[in-house]
Short mmCIF file of C-alpha atoms and ligand atoms in Angstrom, two decimals:
data_model
loop_
_atom_site.label_atom_id
_atom_site.label_comp_id
_atom_site.label_asym_id
_atom_site.label_seq_id
_atom_site.Cartn_x
_atom_site.Cartn_y
_atom_site.Cartn_z
CA CYS A 1 0.19 -0.10 0.05
CA GLY A 2 0.62 3.62 -0.17
CA VAL A 3 0.66 6.22 2.70
CA PHE A 4 0.55 9.92 2.41
CA GLY A 5 0.10 12.62 4.84
CA VAL A 6 0.35 16.58 4.93
CA TYR A 7 0.10 19.55 7.44
CA ALA A 8 -0.44 22.41 5.62
CA PRO A 9 -2.73 25.24 6.84
CA GLY A 10 -3.63 27.86 4.16
CA GLU A 11 -2.84 24.91 1.48
CA ASP A 12 -5.11 22.99 -0.72
CA VAL A 13 -4.16 19.88 1.36
CA ALA A 14 -6.95 17.24 -0.49
CA LYS A 15 -5.05 18.12 -3.82
CA MET A 16 -1.60 17.55 -2.57
CA THR A 17 -2.77 14.36 -1.28
CA TYR A 18 -4.40 13.44 -4.51
CA PHE A 19 -1.30 13.94 -6.33
CA GLY A 20 0.73 12.21 -3.50
CA LEU A 21 -1.27 9.28 -3.94
CA TYR A 22 -0.97 9.48 -7.71
CA ALA A 23 2.81 9.16 -7.28
CA LEU A 24 2.40 6.51 -5.19
CA GLN A 25 -0.19 4.47 -7.37
CA HIS A 26 2.21 1.28 -7.84
CA ARG A 27 2.11 0.52 -4.48
CA GLY A 28 -1.88 -0.23 -4.38
CA GLN A 29 -4.41 -0.32 -7.48
CA GLU A 30 -7.56 -1.58 -5.69
CA SER A 31 -8.70 1.44 -3.68
CA ALA A 32 -7.96 4.79 -2.75
CA GLY A 33 -8.87 7.38 -0.34
CA ILE A 34 -8.18 10.83 1.50
CA ALA A 35 -9.67 12.28 4.81
CA THR A 36 -9.12 15.78 5.75
CA PHE A 37 -9.90 17.96 8.95
CA ASP A 38 -10.94 21.27 8.80
CA SER A 39 -10.63 23.91 11.57
CA ASN A 40 -14.06 22.91 13.38
CA ALA A 41 -12.14 19.27 14.28
CA GLN A 42 -14.48 18.06 11.56
CA VAL A 43 -13.66 14.95 9.40
CA HIS A 44 -14.26 14.70 5.55
CA LEU A 45 -13.62 11.34 3.92
CA HIS A 46 -13.76 10.16 0.46
CA LYS A 47 -12.94 6.63 -0.71
CA GLY A 48 -13.56 4.27 -3.54
CA MET A 49 -12.47 1.36 -5.30
CA GLY A 50 -9.99 1.50 -8.34
CA LEU A 51 -7.21 4.03 -9.04
CA VAL A 52 -6.52 7.34 -7.46
CA SER A 53 -7.75 9.07 -11.04
CA GLN A 54 -10.93 6.86 -10.68
CA VAL A 55 -12.16 7.48 -7.24
CA PHE A 56 -11.30 11.38 -6.98
CA ASN A 57 -12.25 14.15 -9.60
CA GLU A 58 -12.06 18.40 -9.13
CA THR A 59 -15.54 18.27 -7.30
CA ILE A 60 -14.65 15.52 -4.94
CA LEU A 61 -11.51 17.10 -3.97
CA ASP A 62 -13.19 20.36 -3.33
CA GLU A 63 -15.53 19.01 -1.04
CA LEU A 64 -12.55 17.67 1.43
CA PRO A 65 -11.68 21.18 3.24
CA GLY A 66 -9.01 21.42 5.82
CA HIS A 67 -5.54 22.06 6.89
CA LEU A 68 -4.10 18.72 7.17
CA ALA A 69 -4.91 15.47 5.41
CA VAL A 70 -4.08 11.60 5.05
CA GLY A 71 -4.57 9.24 2.11
CA HIS A 72 -4.13 5.72 1.35
CA THR A 73 -3.53 3.43 -2.04
CA ARG A 74 -4.62 -0.09 -1.14
CA TYR A 75 -3.87 -3.41 -2.08
CA SER A 76 -5.00 -6.27 -0.14
CA THR A 77 -2.90 -8.36 1.74
CA THR A 78 -5.33 -9.21 4.65
CA GLY A 79 -9.09 -8.56 4.16
CA THR A 80 -11.27 -8.75 0.85
CA SER A 81 -11.23 -6.35 -2.13
CA ARG A 82 -14.03 -4.32 -1.16
CA VAL A 83 -14.87 -0.64 -0.58
CA VAL A 84 -15.36 -0.87 3.62
CA ASN A 85 -12.00 -1.84 3.43
CA ALA A 86 -10.55 0.68 1.59
CA GLN A 87 -8.76 3.24 4.33
CA PRO A 88 -8.01 5.88 5.97
CA ALA A 89 -9.93 4.10 8.51
CA ILE A 90 -11.84 6.19 10.91
CA VAL A 91 -12.40 5.72 14.24
CA PRO A 92 -14.64 8.24 16.92
CA THR A 93 -12.44 8.85 19.90
CA ARG A 94 -13.12 11.36 23.25
CA LEU A 95 -10.44 13.76 21.28
CA GLY A 96 -12.34 13.87 18.08
CA PRO A 97 -11.92 11.41 14.80
CA LEU A 98 -9.13 9.70 14.02
CA ALA A 99 -8.08 8.86 10.70
CA LEU A 100 -5.43 6.00 9.82
CA ALA A 101 -3.67 4.88 6.66
CA HIS A 102 -1.71 2.03 7.01
CA ASN A 103 1.21 0.35 5.20
CA GLY A 104 2.29 -3.02 6.15
CA ASN A 105 0.51 -6.47 7.83
CA LEU A 106 0.17 -7.24 11.51
CA VAL A 107 0.60 -10.84 12.27
CA ASN A 108 -1.03 -10.48 15.49
CA THR A 109 -4.31 -9.84 14.57
CA ALA A 110 -6.45 -12.74 16.05
CA ALA A 111 -5.21 -11.83 19.52
CA LEU A 112 -5.91 -8.22 19.19
CA GLY A 113 -9.16 -8.44 17.13
CA GLN A 114 -9.84 -10.66 20.11
CA GLU A 115 -8.68 -8.01 22.80
CA LEU A 116 -10.75 -5.17 20.84
CA ILE A 117 -13.90 -7.03 20.37
CA GLU A 118 -13.78 -7.68 24.30
CA GLN A 119 -13.40 -4.23 24.99
CA GLU A 120 -16.42 -3.29 22.97
CA CYS A 121 -14.99 -2.07 19.73
CA ASN A 122 -17.35 -1.74 16.92
CA LEU A 123 -14.78 -3.38 14.51
CA ILE A 124 -16.49 -2.75 10.92
CA THR A 125 -13.93 -4.64 9.02
CA THR A 126 -11.59 -7.47 9.25
CA THR A 127 -8.53 -5.25 8.59
CA ASP A 128 -5.36 -5.04 10.66
CA SER A 129 -5.38 -1.52 9.65
CA GLU A 130 -8.84 -0.78 11.73
CA MET A 131 -7.95 -2.67 14.06
CA ILE A 132 -4.77 -0.33 14.98
CA ALA A 133 -7.21 2.73 14.76
CA TRP A 134 -9.30 1.31 17.19
CA ALA A 135 -6.42 0.36 19.54
CA ILE A 136 -5.30 3.81 19.55
CA GLY A 137 -8.70 5.41 19.73
CA LEU A 138 -9.42 3.28 22.85
CA GLU A 139 -6.38 4.33 24.83
CA VAL A 140 -7.54 7.89 23.94
CA ASP A 141 -10.74 7.25 25.69
CA LYS A 142 -9.12 5.95 28.59
CA GLY A 143 -7.74 9.54 28.89
CA LYS A 144 -4.37 9.54 27.08
CA ASP A 145 -3.54 12.06 24.69
CA TRP A 146 -2.57 11.14 20.84
CA LEU A 147 0.88 10.61 21.53
CA ASP A 148 0.56 8.07 24.64
CA ALA A 149 -2.25 6.68 22.70
CA ALA A 150 -0.60 5.73 19.41
CA ILE A 151 2.73 4.30 21.95
CA SER A 152 0.43 2.34 23.81
CA ALA A 153 -1.48 0.72 20.73
CA PHE A 154 1.88 0.05 19.22
CA HIS A 155 3.31 -2.05 22.07
CA ARG A 156 -0.01 -4.25 20.96
CA CYS A 157 0.83 -4.47 17.43
CA LYS A 158 3.12 -7.05 16.22
CA GLY A 159 4.13 -6.75 12.19
CA ALA A 160 4.92 -4.47 9.75
CA TYR A 161 3.52 -0.58 9.96
CA SER A 162 4.18 2.41 8.36
CA LEU A 163 1.51 5.11 9.11
CA ALA A 164 0.29 8.42 8.37
CA ILE A 165 -2.70 9.19 10.86
CA ALA A 166 -4.80 12.23 11.07
CA THR A 167 -6.24 13.93 13.80
CA PRO A 168 -8.23 17.40 14.40
CA LYS A 169 -4.97 18.66 15.99
CA GLY A 170 -2.15 17.19 13.92
CA ILE A 171 -0.98 14.50 11.80
CA MET A 172 1.34 11.56 13.22
CA GLY A 173 3.82 9.25 11.43
CA ALA A 174 5.00 6.18 12.65
CA ARG A 175 6.95 2.97 11.71
CA ASP A 176 7.17 -0.58 13.48
CA PRO A 177 10.38 -1.35 15.46
CA ASN A 178 11.97 -3.05 12.54
CA GLY A 179 10.67 -0.39 9.97
CA ILE A 180 10.04 -3.28 7.30
CA ARG A 181 8.09 -0.64 5.49
CA PRO A 182 9.17 2.78 4.42
CA LEU A 183 8.07 5.97 4.98
CA VAL A 184 9.87 9.25 4.73
CA ILE A 185 9.34 13.02 5.65
CA GLY A 186 9.28 16.21 3.81
CA THR A 187 9.34 19.56 4.08
CA LEU A 188 7.37 22.25 1.89
CA GLU A 189 9.20 24.78 0.22
CA GLY A 190 10.25 27.68 2.01
CA ASN A 191 8.33 26.75 5.20
CA PRO A 192 9.66 24.69 7.99
CA THR A 193 6.07 24.47 9.47
CA ARG A 194 4.52 22.47 6.90
CA TYR A 195 5.43 18.65 6.55
CA VAL A 196 4.62 15.85 4.13
CA LEU A 197 4.65 12.08 5.00
CA ALA A 198 5.09 9.58 2.02
CA SER A 199 5.79 5.74 1.75
CA GLU A 200 8.44 7.03 -0.91
CA THR A 201 10.15 9.95 -1.81
CA CYS A 202 8.70 9.86 -5.20
CA GLY A 203 5.38 11.30 -3.26
CA LEU A 204 7.25 14.13 -2.16
CA ASP A 205 8.64 15.17 -5.68
CA ILE A 206 5.42 15.35 -7.09
CA ILE A 207 4.32 18.19 -4.90
CA GLY A 208 7.71 19.90 -4.65
CA ALA A 209 8.27 18.87 -1.06
CA GLU A 210 12.16 18.64 -0.30
CA TYR A 211 13.01 14.95 1.64
CA LEU A 212 14.24 15.73 5.13
CA ARG A 213 14.88 12.41 6.45
CA ASP A 214 13.22 8.84 7.28
CA VAL A 215 10.60 8.02 9.95
CA GLU A 216 13.35 5.71 11.79
CA PRO A 217 12.17 2.56 12.68
CA GLY A 218 10.46 2.63 16.47
CA GLU A 219 9.75 6.29 15.99
CA LEU A 220 6.51 8.12 16.32
CA VAL A 221 6.63 11.94 14.90
CA TRP A 222 3.77 14.63 15.69
CA ILE A 223 3.64 17.14 13.27
CA GLY A 224 1.03 20.09 14.71
CA GLU A 225 1.09 23.89 15.24
CA GLU A 226 4.45 23.65 17.01
CA GLY A 227 5.99 22.22 14.23
CA LEU A 228 7.64 18.01 14.22
CA ALA A 229 8.38 16.30 17.42
CA SER A 230 10.04 13.07 17.58
CA PHE A 231 9.45 10.22 19.93
CA HIS A 232 11.61 6.90 20.00
CA TRP A 233 9.33 4.73 21.85
CA SER A 234 10.59 1.07 21.21
CA GLN A 235 13.54 -0.12 23.01
CA ALA A 236 14.38 -2.74 20.57
CA SER A 237 14.57 -0.87 17.07
CA ASP A 238 16.77 -2.96 14.74
CA ARG A 239 16.28 -2.01 11.24
CA LYS A 240 15.00 -4.49 8.77
CA LEU A 241 14.00 -2.77 6.05
CA CYS A 242 12.26 -5.08 3.22
CA ILE A 243 14.65 -6.00 0.14
CA PHE A 244 11.82 -6.54 -2.10
CA GLU A 245 11.07 -2.86 -1.79
CA MET A 246 14.37 -2.32 -3.28
CA ILE A 247 14.62 -4.84 -5.97
CA TYR A 248 11.20 -4.79 -7.07
CA PHE A 249 8.26 -3.00 -4.90
CA ALA A 250 9.39 0.83 -4.80
CA ARG A 251 9.44 3.17 -7.72
CA PRO A 252 13.17 3.32 -9.40
CA ASP A 253 13.04 7.40 -8.65
CA SER A 254 12.64 6.87 -5.30
CA ILE A 255 15.62 7.04 -2.95
CA MET A 256 16.22 4.39 -0.18
CA CYS A 257 19.45 3.92 1.82
CA ASN A 258 20.84 6.94 0.36
CA GLU A 259 20.54 6.14 -3.50
CA SER A 260 18.10 5.92 -6.15
CA LEU A 261 16.41 2.45 -6.50
CA TYR A 262 17.37 3.02 -10.15
CA SER A 263 21.08 2.81 -9.09
CA TYR A 264 20.35 -0.17 -6.95
CA ARG A 265 18.90 -2.00 -9.57
CA LEU A 266 21.62 -1.16 -12.26
CA GLN A 267 24.04 -2.56 -9.35
CA LEU A 268 22.16 -5.65 -9.12
CA GLY A 269 22.25 -6.36 -12.81
CA ARG A 270 26.17 -5.73 -12.99
CA GLN A 271 26.54 -8.19 -10.05
CA LEU A 272 24.54 -10.45 -12.02
CA ALA A 273 26.74 -10.15 -15.27
CA LYS A 274 29.98 -11.16 -13.07
CA GLU A 275 28.08 -13.74 -11.34
CA SER A 276 26.20 -15.13 -14.37
CA PRO A 277 27.44 -14.46 -17.80
CA ALA A 278 26.12 -16.10 -21.04
CA ASP A 279 27.00 -16.17 -24.62
CA VAL A 280 24.16 -14.26 -26.32
CA ASP A 281 23.48 -11.15 -28.98
CA ILE A 282 21.04 -9.04 -26.72
CA VAL A 283 20.06 -8.13 -23.10
CA ILE A 284 16.51 -7.48 -22.92
CA GLY A 285 14.62 -6.38 -19.66
CA VAL A 286 11.07 -7.41 -18.66
CA PRO A 287 9.08 -3.86 -18.76
CA ASP A 288 9.19 -1.86 -16.24
CA SER A 289 10.87 -3.63 -13.49
CA GLY A 290 13.71 -5.70 -15.08
CA ILE A 291 15.12 -3.13 -17.18
CA PRO A 292 17.16 -1.23 -14.90
CA ALA A 293 19.18 -4.49 -13.84
CA ALA A 294 18.85 -5.60 -17.65
CA ILE A 295 21.10 -2.13 -18.47
CA GLY A 296 23.24 -3.11 -15.54
CA PHE A 297 23.66 -6.39 -16.94
CA SER A 298 24.65 -4.97 -20.47
CA GLN A 299 27.04 -2.44 -19.18
CA THR A 300 28.91 -5.20 -17.27
CA SER A 301 29.21 -7.64 -20.22
CA GLY A 302 29.25 -5.37 -23.17
CA ILE A 303 26.42 -7.26 -24.77
CA PRO A 304 24.15 -4.46 -26.04
CA TYR A 305 20.90 -3.94 -24.50
CA ALA A 306 17.67 -3.63 -26.75
CA GLU A 307 14.21 -3.18 -26.21
CA GLY A 308 12.42 -6.33 -26.75
CA LEU A 309 8.98 -5.95 -25.05
CA ILE A 310 6.64 -3.30 -25.35
CA LYS A 311 4.39 -2.89 -22.60
CA ASN A 312 1.18 -1.25 -22.48
CA ARG A 313 1.24 1.47 -19.23
CA TYR A 314 -2.27 1.30 -19.07
CA VAL A 315 -2.53 -2.09 -17.57
CA GLY A 316 -1.79 -2.33 -14.01
CA ARG A 317 0.69 -4.44 -12.22
CA THR A 318 -0.72 -8.00 -12.94
CA PHE A 319 0.04 -9.24 -9.72
CA ILE A 320 -1.92 -6.64 -7.83
CA GLN A 321 -5.22 -8.15 -9.40
CA PRO A 322 -7.05 -10.81 -7.03
CA THR A 323 -7.52 -13.54 -8.79
CA GLN A 324 -5.26 -16.11 -10.75
CA HIS A 325 -7.35 -15.99 -14.06
CA MET A 326 -7.19 -12.27 -13.87
CA ARG A 327 -3.25 -12.38 -13.65
CA GLU A 328 -2.99 -14.63 -16.60
CA SER A 329 -5.17 -12.59 -18.87
CA GLY A 330 -3.93 -9.48 -17.65
CA ILE A 331 -0.07 -10.63 -18.81
CA LYS A 332 -1.56 -10.98 -22.23
CA MET A 333 -2.91 -7.30 -22.40
CA LYS A 334 0.35 -5.92 -21.01
CA LEU A 335 3.52 -7.25 -23.01
CA ASN A 336 4.31 -7.25 -26.86
CA PRO A 337 7.22 -8.56 -27.98
CA LEU A 338 9.06 -6.34 -30.65
CA LYS A 339 9.82 -9.11 -33.51
CA ASP A 340 12.41 -7.35 -35.81
CA VAL A 341 14.51 -6.65 -32.53
CA LEU A 342 14.27 -10.51 -31.46
CA VAL A 343 14.30 -12.69 -34.94
CA GLY A 344 17.24 -14.70 -35.39
CA LYS A 345 19.02 -13.52 -31.96
CA LYS A 346 20.28 -15.21 -29.26
CA VAL A 347 18.45 -13.34 -26.14
CA LEU A 348 19.15 -12.77 -22.46
CA MET A 349 15.94 -11.45 -20.74
CA VAL A 350 16.31 -10.03 -17.31
CA ASP A 351 13.47 -10.01 -14.59
CA ASP A 352 13.79 -8.95 -11.17
CA SER A 353 12.17 -11.80 -9.76
CA ILE A 354 10.03 -14.81 -10.36
CA VAL A 355 7.37 -15.61 -7.98
CA ARG A 356 4.96 -18.20 -9.39
CA GLY A 357 6.80 -18.57 -13.05
CA THR A 358 3.39 -17.83 -14.87
CA THR A 359 4.67 -14.28 -16.05
CA SER A 360 8.04 -15.87 -17.32
CA ARG A 361 6.65 -18.97 -19.09
CA LYS A 362 4.35 -16.51 -20.90
CA ILE A 363 6.77 -14.13 -21.91
CA VAL A 364 9.44 -16.95 -22.91
CA LYS A 365 7.02 -18.43 -25.29
CA ALA A 366 6.28 -15.25 -26.88
CA LEU A 367 9.85 -14.19 -27.33
CA ARG A 368 10.46 -17.85 -29.14
CA ASP A 369 7.22 -16.95 -31.01
CA ALA A 370 8.65 -13.71 -32.22
CA GLY A 371 12.04 -15.22 -33.74
CA ALA A 372 14.30 -15.36 -30.78
CA THR A 373 16.57 -18.47 -31.57
CA GLU A 374 17.82 -19.24 -27.76
CA VAL A 375 15.88 -17.46 -24.65
CA HIS A 376 18.13 -17.16 -21.44
CA MET A 377 16.96 -15.56 -18.15
CA ARG A 378 18.68 -14.12 -15.41
CA ILE A 379 16.72 -12.62 -12.40
CA SER A 380 18.07 -9.84 -10.11
CA SER A 381 17.38 -11.52 -6.79
CA PRO A 382 17.63 -15.23 -5.66
CA PRO A 383 14.85 -17.87 -5.47
CA VAL A 384 11.63 -16.68 -3.75
CA THR A 385 11.05 -19.57 -1.48
CA HIS A 386 8.97 -18.28 1.33
CA PRO A 387 5.86 -16.36 1.86
CA CYS A 388 5.92 -12.76 2.89
CA PHE A 389 3.78 -12.12 6.26
CA TYR A 390 4.72 -8.40 6.31
CA GLY A 391 2.49 -7.12 3.86
CA ILE A 392 4.12 -8.23 0.24
CA ASP A 393 1.24 -10.33 -1.68
CA THR A 394 3.94 -12.86 -2.87
CA ASP A 395 1.30 -15.51 -2.23
CA SER A 396 1.39 -18.77 -0.02
CA GLN A 397 4.12 -21.02 -0.28
CA ASP A 398 2.78 -23.69 -2.20
CA GLN A 399 2.36 -21.13 -5.12
CA LEU A 400 6.10 -20.24 -5.04
CA ILE A 401 7.73 -22.16 -7.84
CA ALA A 402 11.14 -22.03 -6.24
CA ALA A 403 9.89 -23.27 -3.07
CA THR A 404 9.48 -26.84 -4.37
CA LYS A 405 11.70 -26.71 -7.76
CA SER A 406 15.24 -26.72 -7.97
CA VAL A 407 16.67 -24.06 -10.68
CA ALA A 408 17.06 -26.78 -13.38
CA GLU A 409 13.30 -27.81 -12.96
CA ILE A 410 12.42 -24.07 -13.03
CA GLU A 411 14.58 -23.91 -16.22
CA ALA A 412 12.44 -26.68 -17.77
CA GLN A 413 9.46 -25.66 -16.68
CA ILE A 414 9.75 -21.88 -18.01
CA GLU A 415 11.60 -23.56 -21.12
CA VAL A 416 14.49 -21.24 -20.87
CA ASP A 417 18.05 -22.65 -22.44
CA SER A 418 19.74 -21.42 -19.15
CA LEU A 419 18.14 -19.89 -15.99
CA ALA A 420 20.52 -18.02 -13.10
CA TYR A 421 19.44 -16.01 -10.27
CA LEU A 422 21.60 -13.15 -8.30
CA SER A 423 23.09 -14.85 -5.24
CA TRP A 424 22.01 -13.73 -2.00
CA GLU A 425 25.17 -12.25 -0.83
CA GLY A 426 24.99 -10.01 -4.45
CA MET A 427 21.43 -8.86 -3.82
CA LEU A 428 22.90 -7.46 -0.02
CA ILE A 429 26.22 -6.45 -0.83
CA ALA A 430 24.68 -4.19 -3.73
CA THR A 431 22.70 -2.36 -0.79
CA GLY A 432 26.05 -0.82 0.40
CA GLU A 433 25.12 -1.60 3.80
CA ASP A 434 25.14 -4.16 6.62
CA PRO A 435 23.29 -7.32 5.40
CA SER A 436 21.73 -7.65 8.80
CA ARG A 437 19.75 -4.22 8.42
CA PHE A 438 17.12 -6.03 5.90
CA CYS A 439 14.95 -8.13 5.86
CA SER A 440 15.19 -10.92 3.20
CA ALA A 441 13.08 -13.81 4.45
CA CYS A 442 11.33 -14.61 1.24
CA PHE A 443 14.56 -15.51 0.25
CA THR A 444 15.97 -17.30 3.36
CA GLY A 445 12.80 -18.09 5.62
CA ASP A 446 14.51 -16.32 8.31
CA TYR A 447 11.38 -14.03 9.72
CA PRO A 448 12.71 -10.99 11.67
CA ILE A 449 9.34 -10.73 13.74
CA GLN A 450 8.06 -13.61 14.85
CA ILE A 451 5.11 -15.17 13.44
CA PRO A 452 2.16 -17.05 15.53
CA ASP A 453 2.08 -20.73 14.32
CA PRO A 454 -1.53 -20.77 12.96
CA VAL A 455 -0.36 -17.62 10.96
CA LYS A 456 2.72 -19.78 9.94
CA ARG A 457 1.06 -22.48 9.33
CA SER A 458 -1.62 -20.92 7.03
CA LYS A 459 1.13 -20.03 4.18
CA LEU A 460 3.63 -22.40 4.79
CA ILE A 461 3.86 -26.01 2.91
P1 5GP B 1 5.33 -14.67 -11.69
O1 5GP B 1 6.79 -15.37 -11.44
O2 5GP B 1 4.51 -15.04 -10.42
O3 5GP B 1 4.82 -15.05 -12.77
O4 5GP B 1 5.67 -13.11 -11.63
C1 5GP B 1 7.31 -12.49 -11.56
C2 5GP B 1 6.92 -11.10 -12.27
O5 5GP B 1 6.13 -10.32 -11.33
C3 5GP B 1 8.36 -10.46 -12.07
O6 5GP B 1 8.32 -9.48 -13.47
C4 5GP B 1 8.17 -9.47 -11.02
O7 5GP B 1 8.30 -8.11 -11.46
C5 5GP B 1 6.65 -9.42 -10.64
N1 5GP B 1 6.65 -9.45 -8.94
C6 5GP B 1 7.18 -8.98 -8.18
N2 5GP B 1 6.56 -9.31 -7.11
C7 5GP B 1 5.71 -9.89 -7.41
C8 5GP B 1 4.61 -10.33 -6.23
O8 5GP B 1 4.74 -10.31 -5.06
N3 5GP B 1 3.66 -11.02 -6.75
C9 5GP B 1 3.81 -11.32 -8.05
N4 5GP B 1 2.95 -12.48 -8.71
N5 5GP B 1 4.48 -11.01 -9.02
C10 5GP B 1 5.37 -10.12 -8.43
FE1 SF4 B 2 9.99 -7.99 2.30
FE2 SF4 B 2 10.43 -10.45 1.63
FE3 SF4 B 2 10.70 -9.53 4.05
FE4 SF4 B 2 8.21 -9.81 3.03
S1 SF4 B 2 9.64 -11.53 3.73
S2 SF4 B 2 9.48 -8.03 4.09
S3 SF4 B 2 8.84 -9.49 0.64
S4 SF4 B 2 11.98 -9.03 2.27
MG1 MG B 3 8.20 -7.37 -13.40
#
């Protein structure tokens, strides 16, 4: 999911949020929503199914007045794809309404939901995000202020959460103690009292906000009339940023770990060329996510880079659509091979990951049909062998092709002349940081946040 927040009295905060969400559209395409607060502490909410551009128009945005706002783009990892599950989630409290936008996935929803129901919460959905909102609301109603309430609630939440929360008085940004999902803070040009929160820096760029810093793992920031205040509420903050954000999920023009993800992905391709060279005529990338690594591969190998597949930019990310059937038809709509580039060529195709293997198999066939004489595949990450419990929809383990098949078996199944994956070390060394600062559990099964057994069993073979 994508989250966004802005505190900017005197500005059109709804419009800013709209544009911020527009830049974060790649993080979720199922639903979108914006909540604003006006100076009478009234909340104004609009949310709906579909893309940001489908959910909002000028008239709707004009009906969202206020000086602060939060917004959300959703793809479901818990809860079904329905409008009640769209965010921001709103709950009433003693101090007025609270609107919450969440990216990530809690692993203790069974226990937390039970606790909340016992305290007579009016949970209307099955989402972990609404549970966080209620958990904060309950603490407020016990007499705490917003900050103490949020901190108490966070102590009860286990899992991944990057949050943008709006209250009548100010906005809050928070990350779980492991900082699994990203969240950044920006300032609005020339005005140090106006701040923006966004899942990625591309959400700041679009509205001309300047990157200030990341929200730290286990940090809560409050942004209001008095400016920005920071609270480190967790003793055990140990950053485990999702490496899959860096490899695939986040936009290449976003900055993480001090460099653009485009540069990081180029570096992955260079490393891949060193580890697994091939004797071919051209290197192509699977658009869009495989392209930077393909260019990196070409740079290091000296083999010319070419565009061999053209993507229809108006079709959403295939994996975000909920059913397998839609996924499969989605791929056909999405990529078209360039015959004159491919005919008679030995082709090396680079992609960022193989998850189920359905995309790869289809593309390989399309390349051969277009006249490629050999098709080799290189993947700029290691085999995905484990499911994600922290907010990326990589499916249950039995759907993951590398969970049960060796590289040689996958090679045979997707019908390529050769297949190689980047090493785990290569993927992490390219970050330029200590490997222990990342979650890479979908490649190793080494989950940084403990997962309750029943939840584990629901997705592991
Ligand atoms: P698959 O192997 O499942 O057919 O899809 C792999 C392709 O989907 C790659 O091009 C990769 O960019 C993209 N992808 C990345 N992450 C995910 C994910 O979480 N789920 C799915 N299905 N595809 C993903
Ligand atoms: Fe990211 Fe994989 Fe960890 Fe999930 S399991 S948070 S996708 S690295
Ligand atoms: Mg891709």
